Structures are given as structure tokens and as C-alpha cells.
Coordinates of C-alpha atoms in Angstrom, one line a residue:
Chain L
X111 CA 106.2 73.6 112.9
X112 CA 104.0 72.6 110.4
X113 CA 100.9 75.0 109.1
X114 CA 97.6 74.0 110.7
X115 CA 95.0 73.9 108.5
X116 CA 91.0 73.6 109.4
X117 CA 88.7 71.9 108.4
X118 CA 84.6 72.3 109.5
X119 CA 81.9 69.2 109.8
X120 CA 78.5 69.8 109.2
X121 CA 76.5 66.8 111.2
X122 CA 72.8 66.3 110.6
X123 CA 72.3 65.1 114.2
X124 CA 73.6 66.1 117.4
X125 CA 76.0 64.0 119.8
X126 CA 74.9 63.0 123.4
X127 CA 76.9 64.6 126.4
X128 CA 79.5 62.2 127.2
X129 CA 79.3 61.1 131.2
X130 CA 82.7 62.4 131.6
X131 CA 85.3 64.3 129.8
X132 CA 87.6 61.7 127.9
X133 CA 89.0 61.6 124.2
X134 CA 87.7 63.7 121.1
X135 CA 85.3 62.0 119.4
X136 CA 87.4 61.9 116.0
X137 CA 90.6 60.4 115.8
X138 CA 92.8 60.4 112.7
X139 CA 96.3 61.6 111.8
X140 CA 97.8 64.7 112.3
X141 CA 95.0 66.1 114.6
X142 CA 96.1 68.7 116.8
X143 CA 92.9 70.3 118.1
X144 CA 89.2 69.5 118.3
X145 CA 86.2 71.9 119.1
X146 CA 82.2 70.1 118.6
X147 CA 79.6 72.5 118.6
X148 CA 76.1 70.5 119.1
X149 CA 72.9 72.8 117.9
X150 CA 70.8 73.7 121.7
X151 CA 68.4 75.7 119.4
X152 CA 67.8 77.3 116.0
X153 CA 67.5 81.1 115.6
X154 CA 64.8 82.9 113.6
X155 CA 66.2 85.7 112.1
X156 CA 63.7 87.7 110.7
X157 CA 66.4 89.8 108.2
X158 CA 68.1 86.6 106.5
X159 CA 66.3 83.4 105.7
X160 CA 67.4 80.1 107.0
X161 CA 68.3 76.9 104.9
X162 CA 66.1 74.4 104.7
X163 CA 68.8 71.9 105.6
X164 CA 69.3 70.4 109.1
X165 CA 72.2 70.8 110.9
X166 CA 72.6 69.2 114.2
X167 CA 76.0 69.8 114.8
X168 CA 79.1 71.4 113.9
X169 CA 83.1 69.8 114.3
X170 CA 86.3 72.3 113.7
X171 CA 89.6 69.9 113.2
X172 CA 92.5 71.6 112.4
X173 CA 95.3 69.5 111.2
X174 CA 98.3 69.1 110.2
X175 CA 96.9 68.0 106.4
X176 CA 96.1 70.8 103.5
X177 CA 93.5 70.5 101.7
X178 CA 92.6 68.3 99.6
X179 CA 94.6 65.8 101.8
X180 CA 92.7 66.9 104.9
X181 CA 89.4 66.7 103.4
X182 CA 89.6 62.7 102.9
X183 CA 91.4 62.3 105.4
X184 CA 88.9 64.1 107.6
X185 CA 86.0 62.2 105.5
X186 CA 87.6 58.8 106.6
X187 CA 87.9 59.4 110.3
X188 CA 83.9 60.0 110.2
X189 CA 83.5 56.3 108.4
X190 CA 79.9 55.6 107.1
X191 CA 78.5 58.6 109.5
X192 CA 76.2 60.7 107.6
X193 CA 77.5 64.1 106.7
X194 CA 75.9 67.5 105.5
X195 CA 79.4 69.2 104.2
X196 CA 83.1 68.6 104.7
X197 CA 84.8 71.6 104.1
X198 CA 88.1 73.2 104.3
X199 CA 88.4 77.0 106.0
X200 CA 90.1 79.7 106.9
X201 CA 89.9 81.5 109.4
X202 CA 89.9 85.3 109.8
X203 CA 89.4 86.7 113.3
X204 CA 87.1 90.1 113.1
X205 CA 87.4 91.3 116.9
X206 CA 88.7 89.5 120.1
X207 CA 87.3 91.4 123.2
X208 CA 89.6 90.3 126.5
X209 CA 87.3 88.1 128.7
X210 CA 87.7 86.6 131.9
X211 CA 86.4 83.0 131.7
X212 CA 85.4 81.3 128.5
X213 CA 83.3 78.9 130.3
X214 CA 80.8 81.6 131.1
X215 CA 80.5 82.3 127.0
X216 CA 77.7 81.4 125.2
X217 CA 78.2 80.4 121.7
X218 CA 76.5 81.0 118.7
X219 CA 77.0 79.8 114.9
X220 CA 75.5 81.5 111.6
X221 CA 76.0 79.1 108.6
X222 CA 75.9 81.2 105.3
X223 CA 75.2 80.6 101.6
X224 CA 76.0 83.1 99.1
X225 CA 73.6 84.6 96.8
X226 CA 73.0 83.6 93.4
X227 CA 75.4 85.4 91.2
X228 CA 78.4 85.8 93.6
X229 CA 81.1 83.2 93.1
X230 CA 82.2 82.1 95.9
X231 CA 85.3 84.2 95.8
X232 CA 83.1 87.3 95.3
X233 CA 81.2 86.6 98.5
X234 CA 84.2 85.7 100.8
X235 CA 85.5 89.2 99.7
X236 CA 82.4 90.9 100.2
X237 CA 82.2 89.1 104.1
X238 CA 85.3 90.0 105.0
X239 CA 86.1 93.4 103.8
X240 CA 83.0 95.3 103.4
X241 CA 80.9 93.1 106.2
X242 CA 83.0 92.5 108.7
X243 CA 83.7 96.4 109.7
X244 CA 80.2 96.6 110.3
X245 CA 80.3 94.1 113.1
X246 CA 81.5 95.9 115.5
X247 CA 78.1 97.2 116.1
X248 CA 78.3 93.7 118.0
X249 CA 79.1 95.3 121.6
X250 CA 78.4 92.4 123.7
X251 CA 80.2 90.1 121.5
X252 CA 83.9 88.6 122.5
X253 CA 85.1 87.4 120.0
X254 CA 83.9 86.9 116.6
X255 CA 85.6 84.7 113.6
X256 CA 84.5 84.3 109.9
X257 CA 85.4 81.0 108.9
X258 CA 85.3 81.3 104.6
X259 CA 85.0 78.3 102.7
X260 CA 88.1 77.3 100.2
X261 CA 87.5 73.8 99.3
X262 CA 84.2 71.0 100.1
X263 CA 84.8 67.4 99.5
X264 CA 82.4 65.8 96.8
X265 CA 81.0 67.3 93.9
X266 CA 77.8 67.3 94.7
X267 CA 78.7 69.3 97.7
X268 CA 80.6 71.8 95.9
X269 CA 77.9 72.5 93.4
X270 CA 74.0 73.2 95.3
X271 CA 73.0 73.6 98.7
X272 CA 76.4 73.6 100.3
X273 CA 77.3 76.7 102.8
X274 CA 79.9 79.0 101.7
X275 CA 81.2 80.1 105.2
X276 CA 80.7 80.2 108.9
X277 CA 80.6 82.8 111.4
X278 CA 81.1 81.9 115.3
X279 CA 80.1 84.3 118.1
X280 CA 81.6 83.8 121.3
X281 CA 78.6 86.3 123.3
X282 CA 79.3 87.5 126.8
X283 CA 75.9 89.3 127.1
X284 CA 73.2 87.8 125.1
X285 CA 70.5 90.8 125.7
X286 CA 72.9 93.1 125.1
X287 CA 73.8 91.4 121.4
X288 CA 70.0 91.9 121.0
X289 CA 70.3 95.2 122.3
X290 CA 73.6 96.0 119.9
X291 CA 70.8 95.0 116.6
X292 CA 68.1 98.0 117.6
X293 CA 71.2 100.4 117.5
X294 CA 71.9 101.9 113.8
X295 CA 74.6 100.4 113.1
X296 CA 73.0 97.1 113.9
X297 CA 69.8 97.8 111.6
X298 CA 72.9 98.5 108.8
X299 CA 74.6 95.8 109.6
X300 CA 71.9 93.8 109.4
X301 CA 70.6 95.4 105.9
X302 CA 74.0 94.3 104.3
X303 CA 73.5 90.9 105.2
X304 CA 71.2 90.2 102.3
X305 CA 73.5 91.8 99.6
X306 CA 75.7 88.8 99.9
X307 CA 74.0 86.3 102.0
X308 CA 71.2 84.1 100.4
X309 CA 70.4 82.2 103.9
X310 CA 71.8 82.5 107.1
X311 CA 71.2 79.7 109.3
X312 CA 71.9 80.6 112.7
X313 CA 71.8 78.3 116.1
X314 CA 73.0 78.4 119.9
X315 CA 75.3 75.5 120.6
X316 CA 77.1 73.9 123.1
X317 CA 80.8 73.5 122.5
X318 CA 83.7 71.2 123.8
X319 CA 87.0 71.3 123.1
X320 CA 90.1 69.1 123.3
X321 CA 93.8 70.0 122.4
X322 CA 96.4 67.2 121.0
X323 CA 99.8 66.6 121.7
X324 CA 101.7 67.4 117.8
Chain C
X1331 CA 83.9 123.9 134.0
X1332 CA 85.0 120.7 133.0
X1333 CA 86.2 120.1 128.9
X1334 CA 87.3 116.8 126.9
X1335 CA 91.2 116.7 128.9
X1336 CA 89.1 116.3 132.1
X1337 CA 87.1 113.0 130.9
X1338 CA 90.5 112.3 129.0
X1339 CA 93.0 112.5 131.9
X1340 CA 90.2 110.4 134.3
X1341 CA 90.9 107.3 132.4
X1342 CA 93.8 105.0 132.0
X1343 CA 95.4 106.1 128.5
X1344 CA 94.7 103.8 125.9
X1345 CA 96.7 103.5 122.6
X1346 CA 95.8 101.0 119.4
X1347 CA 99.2 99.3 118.0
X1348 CA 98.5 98.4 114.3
X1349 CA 100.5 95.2 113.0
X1350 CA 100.5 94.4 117.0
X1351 CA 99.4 90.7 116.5
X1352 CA 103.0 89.7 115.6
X1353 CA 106.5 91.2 115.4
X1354 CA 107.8 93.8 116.9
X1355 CA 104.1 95.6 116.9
X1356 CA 103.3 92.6 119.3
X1357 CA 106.1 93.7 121.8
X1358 CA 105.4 97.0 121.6
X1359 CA 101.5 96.4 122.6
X1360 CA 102.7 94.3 125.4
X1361 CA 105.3 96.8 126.3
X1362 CA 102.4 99.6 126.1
X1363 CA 100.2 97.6 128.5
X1364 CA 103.0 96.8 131.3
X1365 CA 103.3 100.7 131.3
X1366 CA 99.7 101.0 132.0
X1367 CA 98.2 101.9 129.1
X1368 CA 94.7 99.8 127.8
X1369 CA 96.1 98.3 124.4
X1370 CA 93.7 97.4 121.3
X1371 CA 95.7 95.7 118.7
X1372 CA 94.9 95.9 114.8
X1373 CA 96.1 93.4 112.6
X1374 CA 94.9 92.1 108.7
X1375 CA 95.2 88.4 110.7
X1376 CA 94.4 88.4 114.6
X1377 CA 95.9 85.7 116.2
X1378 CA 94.7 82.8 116.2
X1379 CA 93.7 80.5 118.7
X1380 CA 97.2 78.4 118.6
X1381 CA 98.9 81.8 118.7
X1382 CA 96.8 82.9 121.6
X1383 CA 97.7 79.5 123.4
X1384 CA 101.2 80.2 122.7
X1385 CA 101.5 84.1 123.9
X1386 CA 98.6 84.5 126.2
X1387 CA 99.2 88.2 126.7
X1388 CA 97.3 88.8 123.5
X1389 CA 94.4 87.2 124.9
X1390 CA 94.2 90.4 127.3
X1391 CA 94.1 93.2 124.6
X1392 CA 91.3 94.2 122.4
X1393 CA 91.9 93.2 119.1
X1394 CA 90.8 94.1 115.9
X1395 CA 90.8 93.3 112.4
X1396 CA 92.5 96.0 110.5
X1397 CA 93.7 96.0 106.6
X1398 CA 95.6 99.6 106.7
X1399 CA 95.4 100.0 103.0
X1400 CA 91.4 100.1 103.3
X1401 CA 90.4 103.2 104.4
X1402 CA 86.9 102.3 105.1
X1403 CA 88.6 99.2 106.9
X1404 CA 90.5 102.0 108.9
X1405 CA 88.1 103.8 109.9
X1406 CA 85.6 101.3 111.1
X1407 CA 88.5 99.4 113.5
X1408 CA 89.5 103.1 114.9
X1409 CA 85.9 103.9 115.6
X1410 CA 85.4 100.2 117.2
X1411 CA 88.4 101.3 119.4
X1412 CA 87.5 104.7 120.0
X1413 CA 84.0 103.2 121.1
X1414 CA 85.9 100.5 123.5
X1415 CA 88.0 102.5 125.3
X1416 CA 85.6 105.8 125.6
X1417 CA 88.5 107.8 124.3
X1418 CA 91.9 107.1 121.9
X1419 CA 95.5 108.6 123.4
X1420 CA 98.2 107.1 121.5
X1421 CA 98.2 105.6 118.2
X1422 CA 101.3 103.2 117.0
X1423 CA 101.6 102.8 113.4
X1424 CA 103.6 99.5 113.3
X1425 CA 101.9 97.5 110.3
X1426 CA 104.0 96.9 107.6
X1427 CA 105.6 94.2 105.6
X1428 CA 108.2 93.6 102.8
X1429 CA 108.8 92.4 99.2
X1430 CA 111.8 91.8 97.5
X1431 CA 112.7 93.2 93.7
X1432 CA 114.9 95.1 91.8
X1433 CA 113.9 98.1 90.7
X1434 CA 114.4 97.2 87.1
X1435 CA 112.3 94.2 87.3
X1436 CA 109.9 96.0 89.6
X1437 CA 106.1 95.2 89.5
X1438 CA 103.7 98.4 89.5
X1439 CA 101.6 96.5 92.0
X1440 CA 103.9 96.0 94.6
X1441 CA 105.1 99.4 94.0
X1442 CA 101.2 99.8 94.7
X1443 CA 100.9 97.6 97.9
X1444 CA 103.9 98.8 99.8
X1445 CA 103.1 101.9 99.6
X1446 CA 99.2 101.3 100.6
X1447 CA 100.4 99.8 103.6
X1448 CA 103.3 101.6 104.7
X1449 CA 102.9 104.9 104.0
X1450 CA 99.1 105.3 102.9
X1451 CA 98.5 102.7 106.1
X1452 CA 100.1 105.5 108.7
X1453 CA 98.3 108.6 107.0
X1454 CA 94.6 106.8 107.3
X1455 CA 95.1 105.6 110.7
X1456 CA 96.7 108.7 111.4
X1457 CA 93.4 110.5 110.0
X1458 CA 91.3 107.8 111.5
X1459 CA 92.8 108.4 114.8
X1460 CA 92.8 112.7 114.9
X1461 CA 89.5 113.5 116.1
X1462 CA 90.0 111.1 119.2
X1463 CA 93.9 112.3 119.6
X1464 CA 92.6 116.1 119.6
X1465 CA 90.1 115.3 122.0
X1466 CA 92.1 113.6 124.6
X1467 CA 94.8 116.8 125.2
X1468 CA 97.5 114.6 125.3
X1469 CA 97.7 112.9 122.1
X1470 CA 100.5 110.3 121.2
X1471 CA 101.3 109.3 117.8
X1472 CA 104.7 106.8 116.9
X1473 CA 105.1 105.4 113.2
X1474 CA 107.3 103.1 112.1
X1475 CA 110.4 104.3 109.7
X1476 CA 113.3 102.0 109.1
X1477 CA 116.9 102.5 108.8
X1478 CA 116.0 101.2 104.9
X1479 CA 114.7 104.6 104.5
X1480 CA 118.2 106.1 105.1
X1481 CA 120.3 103.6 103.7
X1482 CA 120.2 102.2 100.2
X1483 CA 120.3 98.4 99.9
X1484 CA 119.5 96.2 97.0
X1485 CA 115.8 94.8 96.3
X1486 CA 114.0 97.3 98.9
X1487 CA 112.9 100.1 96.4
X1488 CA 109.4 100.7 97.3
X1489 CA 109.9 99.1 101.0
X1490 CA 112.9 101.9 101.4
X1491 CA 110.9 105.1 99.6
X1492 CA 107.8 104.1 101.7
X1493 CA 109.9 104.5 104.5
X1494 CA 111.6 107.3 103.9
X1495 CA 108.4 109.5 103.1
X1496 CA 106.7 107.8 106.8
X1497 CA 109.4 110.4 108.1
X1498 CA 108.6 113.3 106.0
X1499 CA 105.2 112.5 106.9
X1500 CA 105.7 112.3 110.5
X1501 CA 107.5 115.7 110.8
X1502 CA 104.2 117.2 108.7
X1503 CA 102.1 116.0 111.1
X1504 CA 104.1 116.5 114.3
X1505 CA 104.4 120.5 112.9
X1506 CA 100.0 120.2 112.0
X1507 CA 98.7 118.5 115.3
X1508 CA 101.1 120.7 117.5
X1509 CA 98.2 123.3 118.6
X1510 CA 96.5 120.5 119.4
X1511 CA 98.5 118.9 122.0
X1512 CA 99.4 115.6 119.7
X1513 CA 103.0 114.8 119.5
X1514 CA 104.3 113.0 116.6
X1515 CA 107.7 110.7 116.4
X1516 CA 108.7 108.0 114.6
X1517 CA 111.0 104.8 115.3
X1518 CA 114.0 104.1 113.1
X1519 CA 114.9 99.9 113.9
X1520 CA 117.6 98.5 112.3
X1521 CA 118.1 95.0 111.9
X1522 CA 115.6 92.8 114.2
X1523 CA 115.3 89.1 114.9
X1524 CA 112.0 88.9 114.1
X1525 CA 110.0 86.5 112.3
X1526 CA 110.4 88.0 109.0
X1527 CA 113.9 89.0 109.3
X1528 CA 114.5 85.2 110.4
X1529 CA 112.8 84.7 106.7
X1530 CA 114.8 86.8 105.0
X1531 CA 118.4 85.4 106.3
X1532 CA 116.8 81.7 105.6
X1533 CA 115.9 82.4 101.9
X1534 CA 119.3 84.2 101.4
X1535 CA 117.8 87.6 101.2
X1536 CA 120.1 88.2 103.6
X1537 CA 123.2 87.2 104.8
X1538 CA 123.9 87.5 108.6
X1539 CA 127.9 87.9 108.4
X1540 CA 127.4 91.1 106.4
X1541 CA 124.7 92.5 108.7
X1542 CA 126.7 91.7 111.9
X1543 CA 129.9 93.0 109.7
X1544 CA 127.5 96.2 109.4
X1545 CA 126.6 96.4 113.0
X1546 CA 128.7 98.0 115.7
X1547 CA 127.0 95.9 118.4
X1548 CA 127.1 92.9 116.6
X1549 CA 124.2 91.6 116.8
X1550 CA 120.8 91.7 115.6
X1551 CA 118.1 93.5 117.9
X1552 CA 115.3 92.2 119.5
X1553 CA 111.7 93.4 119.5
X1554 CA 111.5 94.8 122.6
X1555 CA 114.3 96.5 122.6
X1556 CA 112.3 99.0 119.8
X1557 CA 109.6 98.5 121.9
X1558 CA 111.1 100.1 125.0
X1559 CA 111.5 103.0 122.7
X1560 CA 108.3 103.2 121.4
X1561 CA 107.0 103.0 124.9
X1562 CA 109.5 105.9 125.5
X1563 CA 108.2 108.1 123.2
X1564 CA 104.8 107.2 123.7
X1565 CA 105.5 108.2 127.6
X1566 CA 105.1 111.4 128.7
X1567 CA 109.0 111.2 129.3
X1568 CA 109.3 112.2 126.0
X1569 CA 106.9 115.2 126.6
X1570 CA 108.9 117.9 125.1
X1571 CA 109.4 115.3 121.8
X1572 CA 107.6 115.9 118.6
X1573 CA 108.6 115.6 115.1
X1574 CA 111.7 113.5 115.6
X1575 CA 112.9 110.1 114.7
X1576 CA 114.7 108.0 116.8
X1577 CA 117.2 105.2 115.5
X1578 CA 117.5 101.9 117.2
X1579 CA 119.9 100.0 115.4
X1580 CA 122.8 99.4 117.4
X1581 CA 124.8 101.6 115.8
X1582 CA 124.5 100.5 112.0
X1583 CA 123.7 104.2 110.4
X1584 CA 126.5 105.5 112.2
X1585 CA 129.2 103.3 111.0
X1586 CA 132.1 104.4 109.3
X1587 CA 133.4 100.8 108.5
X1588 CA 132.6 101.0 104.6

């Protein structure tokens, strides 16, 4: 079986609700799953600034392509729709909490930029090993998944303004995640953020997923 | 009066299985949860969502992201379980991985790395784990040794002194945590069709013939059949058990056909 690699679409606009479940809304080759995550609201947190860039919308593709392939081949399936980043990710689960039906989740997405000074290696390690522990202070959370940045398609992408990961949160109890930041570890979780993250941009979304035959 | 073994022996055991995302770790955590017990797994890579899809008994178990050679790592995922569960019972040290050199070639980091993970991996979760162990009365502790800790083959230097010292280790412990009603055992596996065993024999790291040649049973072993034993041990069937290391390799340390 070969390696699935994934690759995250920034969107500055949102997609309408289809009438009725039917076929992803990207097709290209190699495809093998689908998730669209389309921005409900925007989230003011007052611990991390927000980038000034819109985002109306977020695709995950994972495919059967590696990067750099994926990235244009990804770029190619969205034809002349405008894009904010195209980038490829990997994914690191931080905790999975058993729940009994996804569909009553709701789902939230924090887009990240690193600070100046960290290369993006840097940051990613700093995310992962030293933030990520800290998380758990997240109680009320199911599931919650770092997606780090390896490689953005265009230059100009790669250089200013571009995010350098994403973080999903699949919450079972949204006053209760609100609850989990008053706690200490919350307020120290929350006081790391800015040692590595420049802006956090964080939204509600509604999701949809579709699986593909390999 | 009531003490900590009262709140303890009120709730259904729970045990955290490092490495139980994949491998024999995964068996064992499914194996643990059949039996009853409430499972958190630890793993440097959870599962993903294609791996969920395909084994959806991992999508019942509280998992957690876990790099064993981290102590800081260590010790936030054990307190994240400890927190979950109200209370930690059994701890299965299962983490672990291999890399192939000769000694005389050897690099000083992967002398470095096994050792982090293998043998530095079981004392911090170990440590991690104690105060929640002690507290619960009937404490359960199983770490992985291999039968490469016993038996010299070629390319496995660290992998095999790692190994070797998780025993040593385990009877230290079993002989320390005794007053406080924590057993301590360890699993010896042999040769398991596992993923990375699968690797191994397709990169010619191994060569089946010889390891069947080696085996009395003829045949590799299959994760649950360590698993059964770990569940064994951690069971209170094994309640008079501390200290010891049981071999599951049908037969291959025992073999006289050399």
C-alpha cells in the first residue's frame, strides 16, 4: 500500500452547503480521502494575535503523491480558483479521547505562524515537543492533531505571510474547553503559545468528509 | 475509614500500554481491554485516521502522544492518563524499536537512541507511573525484554544490551515497589510476525529458514500470543508474581539444536 501523504488548502472564501451529499469537491489522481472545513466564525483570542489574512475555508487531501508531486498536482485540481497556501503536512496526533458519535463534535481550527527568528524547523520542534504536553490541559477536547508544515507550493508562499502549521480540535464540550483555559495549566499553556507562535488564527468550522476507493 | 485502595478497587482498573498504537503493544492494549481493564495507549505517532478506519478498536482507547526518551514528554502523557482515568493500575512498557549495526561500525548515537527508548523509556515511565501505582494498592507493571537480551546475534548490540539491562531493571524494581503492593515482570518474545519483523526478513536482515531452523515450534509467533501473557501477568492470576521474566518464544532459548 502506498504512503499517504497530506496536503492542506487554505481557501479565501467559503463553499455553499451542497443540497445533498454527492462527490468531493476536488477530483484529481491518487485521492484517497477528502475532509472541507468551511470557517462558521472567527475566534478572538485575546493571548495570540490573529493574521490579518482571510481564510474562508480549509481542504485536507491526502494522496497518494509526495511532495513536491502532490503539491502541483493538488494546485491543478483547484484550476484558476484563488488560493491562500498550498501546503504539504504531517500529521502528529497529540491525544485521541474515545467518543461516541463524531457527528455531535464541533470542530475548531488554529492556523499558526511562527515567530520571527524560529526557522520553521525550530518552531515545528518547539510545537510538538515542548507544546503539545501542555495540551492536555484541554479536558473537553477529543481529539487534537498538529498538522506541521514541510513544504508550500510558490515562492512567494514559502517566503512571508504563509502559516507554518495547523492545529484541529475535534471539542465534545465547548464550555468546558473554555472552562479547561481558566485552570493553571490552561493559563500556562496558553503563556507558551507566544514563545513560538507569532499569530494564531483560530475559527469554528463546519466539516465534511468523503473517503475514496484506492 | 476509608484510604486510596478503597477509591482504587471502586473503579475498573486501568493500565497505559506505551508503543500500543502498533505491534504487539497494540494487541496487548486490546487484549487489556477485552479483560476489562480501561486502556490509554502512548505512542511517538497515534494512529492515524486510515489506521483508525482499518482497526477500529483503537478508536475506543484513550490515546496519547508519548516520546519515551523525553522525560518531560513522559511525564506530561502519565499525568494526562492519571487525570483520565482518576487513578493508574498497570503500566505496560512496550515501546521500543530497532536498528541494525555492527558493533565495530557502531554509531554513538544509536547507541544513544536505543538506549533512550528501551531502557531509559521503561525507567521514566516507570518513574512517571509510581505515585499513581503506589496509590492504587494493587499496582501492575510489565516491560518488554526480548530473547535478544539472552542470546547474542549479529547487528543487535545496543538493541540486545538495552534489553538485557530492562531485566536487571525489572528485578530492581520488582524487589523496590514490593512494600508497596506493585508487582513488577517482564515479557521475553521471541520471534514475532509483526510489522517490523516482516521488515527485517524483507530487507534480508533476516532470513526466515534459519529462524524457523532455530524454532522448536516452527514458526514465528503472533502478537497476541505475547499479549495473552502480558494480560497474564498483568491479571491478578499472576498475584503471587513479581520480579520474573517470562519467555514467549516457542521454544527458541531452549533449543539444543546448535
Amino acid at each position: 500500500m502506498p504512503a499517504v501523504n497530506k496536503v492542506l488548502v487554505l481557501r479565501p472564501a467559503s463553499r455553499p452547503v451542497p443540497s445533498a451529499a454527492g462527490t468531493p469537491p476536488i477530483a484529481m489522481p491518487g485521492l484517497r480521502r477528502v475532509r472541507t472545513h468551511d470557517v462558521l466564525s472567527a475566534v478572538t483570542r485575546p493571548h495570540a494575535p490573529s493574521a490579518p489574512l482571510p481564510v474562508g475555508g480549509v481542504d485536507e487531501l491526502w494522496t497518494d503523491a509526495a511532495p513536491p508531486a502532490s503539491l502541483a498536482l493538488v494546485r491543478g485540481a483547484y484550476g484558476d480558483e484563488p488560493l491562500v497556501q498550498v501546503s504539504a503536512v504531517r500529521e502528529a496526533v497529540v491525544f485521541a479521547r474515545p467518543h461516541p458519535d463524531d457527528a455531535d463534535l464541533t470542530r475548531r481550527l488554529s492556523l499558526l505562524q511562527r515567530q520571527a527568528g524560529l526557522s520553521r524547523a525550530a518552531f515545528s520542534r518547539y510545537w510538538e515537543q515542548v507544546h503539545a504536553p501542555l495540551t492536555h490541559c484541554h479536558r473537553h477536547v477529543a481529539r487534537y492533531v498538529q498538522n506541521h508544515v514541510l513544504d508550500t507550493e510558490g515562492a512567494d508562499a514559502a517566503s512571508a505571510g504563509a502559516f507554518d502549521g495547523m492545529a484541529e480540535f475535534e471539542v465534545g464540550d465547548v464550555q468546558g474547553m473554555e472552562s479547561d483555559y481558566l485552570t493553571p495549566e490552561g493559563l500556562r499553556m496558553r503563556q507558551d503559545v507566544a514563545r513560538f507562535a507569532a499569530t494564531v488564527s483560530t475559527y469554528w468550522v463546519r466539516t465534511r468528509e468523503w473517503r475514496l476507493p484506492a | 475509614m476509608t484510604n486510596a485502595h478503597d477509591g482504587a478497587a471502586s473503579r475498573a482498573r486501568a493500565a497505559l500500554v506505551t508503543g500500543g498504537a502498533r505491534g504487539i503493544g497494540r494487541e496487548v492494549a486490546a487484549r487489556l481491554q477485552q479483560a476489562g481493564w480501561r486502556v490509554a495507549i502512548a505512542d511517538i505517532a497515534l494512529p492515524s485516521a486510515d489506521e483508525l478506519a482499518e482497526d477500529p478498536r483503537l478508536a475506543t482507547m484513550f490515546a496519547v502522544r508519548m516520546d519515551v526518551s523525553d522525560s518531560e514528554s513522559v511525564r506530561q502523557a502519565v499525568d494526562s492518563v492519571v487525570a483520565e482515568f482518576h487513578g493508574l493500575d498497570g503500566l505496560v512498557n512496550a515501546a521500543g524499536y530497532n536498528r541494525h549495526e555492527p558493533v565495530a561500525e557502531s554509531q554513538d548515537s544509536t547507541w544513544s537512541e536505543l538506549f533512550e527508548v528501551h531502557l531509559g523509556g521503561t525507567l521514566r515511565c516507570c518513574r512517571s507511573a509510581f505515585p499513581a501505582l503506589r496509590d492504587s494498592q494493587r499496582g501492575v507493571v510489565v516491560n518488554f525484554s526480548s530473547v535478544a537480551g539472552r542470546r547474542g546475534r549479529p547487528n543487535r548490540g545496543p538493541y540486545s544490551a538495552a534489553k538485557a539491562g530492562i531485566e536487571a531493571l525489572t528485578r530492581t524494581t520488582a524487589i523496590e515497589w514490593a512494600p508497596h503492593r506493585i508487582r513488577v515482570n517482564a515479557v521475553v518474545p521471541g520471534w514475532i510476525n509483526t510489522r517490523l519483523v516482516q521488515a527485517n526478513l524483507a530487507a534480508g536482515r533476516s532470513d526466515l529458514s534459519s529462524l524457523l531452523h532455530a524454532i522448536p515450534m516452527a514458526r514465528l509467533g503472533e502478537p497476541d500470543e505475547v499479549a495473552k501473557v502480558v494480560a497474564f501477568l498483568m491479571s491478578d492470576e499472576s498475584s503471587y508474581m513479581t520480579g520474573q521474566s517470562l519467555v514467549v518464544d516457542g521454544g527458541a532459548l531452549i533449543n539444543g539444536n546448535w
